[in-house]
Each structure stands twice: as structure tokens, then as C-alpha cells.
CSV table of C-alpha atoms in Angstrom, one decimal:
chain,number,residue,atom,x,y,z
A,1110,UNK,CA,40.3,-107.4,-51.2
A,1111,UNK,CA,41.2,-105.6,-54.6
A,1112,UNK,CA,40.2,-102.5,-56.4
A,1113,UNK,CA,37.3,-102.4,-59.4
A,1114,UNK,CA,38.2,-102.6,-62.9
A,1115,UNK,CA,34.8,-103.3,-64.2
A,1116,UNK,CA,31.1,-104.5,-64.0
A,1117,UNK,CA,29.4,-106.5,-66.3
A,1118,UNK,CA,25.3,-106.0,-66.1
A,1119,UNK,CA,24.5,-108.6,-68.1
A,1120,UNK,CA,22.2,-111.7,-68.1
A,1121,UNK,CA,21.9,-114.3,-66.1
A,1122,UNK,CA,24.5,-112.6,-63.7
A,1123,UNK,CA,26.3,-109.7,-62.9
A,1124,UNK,CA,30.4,-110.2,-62.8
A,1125,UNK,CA,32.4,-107.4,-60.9
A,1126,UNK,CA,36.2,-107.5,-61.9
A,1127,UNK,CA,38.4,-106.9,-59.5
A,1128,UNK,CA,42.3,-106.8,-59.5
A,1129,UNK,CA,43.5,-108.6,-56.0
A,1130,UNK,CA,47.6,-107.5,-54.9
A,1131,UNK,CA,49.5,-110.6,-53.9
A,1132,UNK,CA,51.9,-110.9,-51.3
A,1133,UNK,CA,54.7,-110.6,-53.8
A,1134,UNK,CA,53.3,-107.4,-55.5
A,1135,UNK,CA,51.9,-109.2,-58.5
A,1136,UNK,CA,48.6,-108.2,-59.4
A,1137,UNK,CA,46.0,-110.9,-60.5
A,1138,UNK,CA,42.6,-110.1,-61.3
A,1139,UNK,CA,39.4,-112.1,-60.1
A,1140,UNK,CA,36.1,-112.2,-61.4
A,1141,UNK,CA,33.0,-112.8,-58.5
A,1142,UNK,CA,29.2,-113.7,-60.0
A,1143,UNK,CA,26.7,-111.9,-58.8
A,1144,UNK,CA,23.1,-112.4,-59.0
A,1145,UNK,CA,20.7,-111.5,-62.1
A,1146,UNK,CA,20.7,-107.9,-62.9
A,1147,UNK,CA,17.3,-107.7,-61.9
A,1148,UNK,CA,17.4,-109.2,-58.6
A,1149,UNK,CA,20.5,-106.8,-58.2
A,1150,UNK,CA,18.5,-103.7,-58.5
A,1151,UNK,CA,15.2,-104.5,-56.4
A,1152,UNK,CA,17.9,-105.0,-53.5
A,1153,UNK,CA,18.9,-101.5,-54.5
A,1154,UNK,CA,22.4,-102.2,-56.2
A,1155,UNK,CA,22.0,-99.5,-59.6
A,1156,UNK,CA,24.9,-99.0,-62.0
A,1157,UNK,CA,27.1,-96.9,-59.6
A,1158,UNK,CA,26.6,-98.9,-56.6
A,1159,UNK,CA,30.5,-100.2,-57.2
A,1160,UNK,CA,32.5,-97.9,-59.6
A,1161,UNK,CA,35.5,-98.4,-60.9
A,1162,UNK,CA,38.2,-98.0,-58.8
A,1163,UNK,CA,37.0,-98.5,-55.6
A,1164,UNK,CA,38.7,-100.8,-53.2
A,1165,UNK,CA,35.9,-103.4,-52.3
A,1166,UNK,CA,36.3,-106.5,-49.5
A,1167,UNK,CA,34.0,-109.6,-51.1
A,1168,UNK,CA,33.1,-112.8,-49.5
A,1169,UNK,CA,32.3,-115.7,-51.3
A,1170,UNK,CA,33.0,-119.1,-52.6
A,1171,UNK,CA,36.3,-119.7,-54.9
A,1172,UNK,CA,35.5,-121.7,-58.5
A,1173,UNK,CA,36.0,-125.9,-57.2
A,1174,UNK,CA,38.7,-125.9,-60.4
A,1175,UNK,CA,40.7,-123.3,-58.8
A,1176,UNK,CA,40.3,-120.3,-61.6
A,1177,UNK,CA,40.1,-116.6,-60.0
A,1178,UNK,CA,36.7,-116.7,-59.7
A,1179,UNK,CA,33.9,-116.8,-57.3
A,1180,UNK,CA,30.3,-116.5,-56.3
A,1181,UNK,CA,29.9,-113.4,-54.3
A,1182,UNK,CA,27.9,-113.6,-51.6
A,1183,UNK,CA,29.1,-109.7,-50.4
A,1184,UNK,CA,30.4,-106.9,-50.7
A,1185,UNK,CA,31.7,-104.7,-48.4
A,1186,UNK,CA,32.5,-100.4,-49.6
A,1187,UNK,CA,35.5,-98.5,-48.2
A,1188,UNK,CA,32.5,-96.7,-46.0
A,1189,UNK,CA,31.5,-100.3,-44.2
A,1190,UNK,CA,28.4,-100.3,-45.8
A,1191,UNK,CA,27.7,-104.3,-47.5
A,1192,UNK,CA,26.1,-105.1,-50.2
A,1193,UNK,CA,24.6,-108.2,-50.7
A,1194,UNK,CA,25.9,-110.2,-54.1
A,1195,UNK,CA,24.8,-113.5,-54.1
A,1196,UNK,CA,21.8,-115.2,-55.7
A,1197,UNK,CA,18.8,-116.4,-53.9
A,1198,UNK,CA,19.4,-119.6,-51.5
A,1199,UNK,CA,22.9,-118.2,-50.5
A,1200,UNK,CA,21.5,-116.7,-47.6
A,1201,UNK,CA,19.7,-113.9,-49.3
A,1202,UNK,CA,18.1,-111.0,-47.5
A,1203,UNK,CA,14.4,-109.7,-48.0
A,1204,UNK,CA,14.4,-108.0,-51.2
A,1205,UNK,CA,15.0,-104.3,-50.8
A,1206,UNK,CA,16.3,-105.2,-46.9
A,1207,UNK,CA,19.8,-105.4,-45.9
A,1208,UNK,CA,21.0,-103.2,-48.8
């Protein structure tokens, strides 16, 4: 769970930035792949879909050597609506279903 700094919409994934509180109060920021930019908007993600400064919950898979990075496989909005991140293979919905 953290708040957005930034999204990257560029090729072959999308990286949202994210900067995750820790139980000490330090602040470390995380970076979660997404799919290709292209696959993200025929689910129906467009470039206001996550904002800046929203708090987001993703679920995903943590980088094997440990860096604060992961492959998102969702997202879930302040409203409960969840968006799905991942790339195809990862348990991917119909396109343009399960927005």
C-alpha cells in the first residue's frame, strides 16, 4: 500500500511509482511493471486511471534479487474498484472485462 508519485507510459511496460510508509516511518518508494501501454488501454486503464497522489493497494510478485520492485498483477483505488496490471499469462482477464 503506498501513495502515487508517478506513471511511466512507456514501451514495453507501464511502471507506476509508488512511495510505501514503513513501520518505522521511513518512506521507501517501489516501482510495480505493468503491462504494454497498449494492452493497458484496451482493458480501459487511460492516463488518469491512477493519478498522482492517490493511495493505491497492489498485488503482485517482488523482484527474486530483492530490489523494490514488482510485477503488478492489481490494483486496487481508494473506491474498491481493481484494476488489472499484469501482462498476459498472469491470470489476465478478457480484454475490456474486469476493468
Amino acid at each position: 500500500r503506498g501513495t502515487i508519485t508517478t506513471v511511466e507510459w512507456i514501451n514495453p511496460h507501464i511502471w507506476v511509482y509508488l512511495d510505501v510508509e514503513q513501520p518505522d516511518g521511513s518512506i521507501e518508494n517501489w516501482g510495480v511493471e505493468g503491462g504494454a501501454p497498449n494492452a493497458m488501454f484496451r482493458r480501459g486503464w487511460n492516463l488518469e486511471s491512477v493519478p498522482p497522489g492517490v493511495e493505491i493497494l497492489v498485488e503482485g510478485y517482488r523482484a527474486k534479487n530483492g530490489e523494490n520492485k514488482a510485477n503488478g498483477r492489481t490494483i486496487e483505488l481508494p473506491d474498491g474498484n481493481r484494476l488489472f496490471v499484469g501482462s498476459s499469462g498472469t491470470g489476465a482477464p478478457v480484454d475490456g472485462a474486469g476493468r
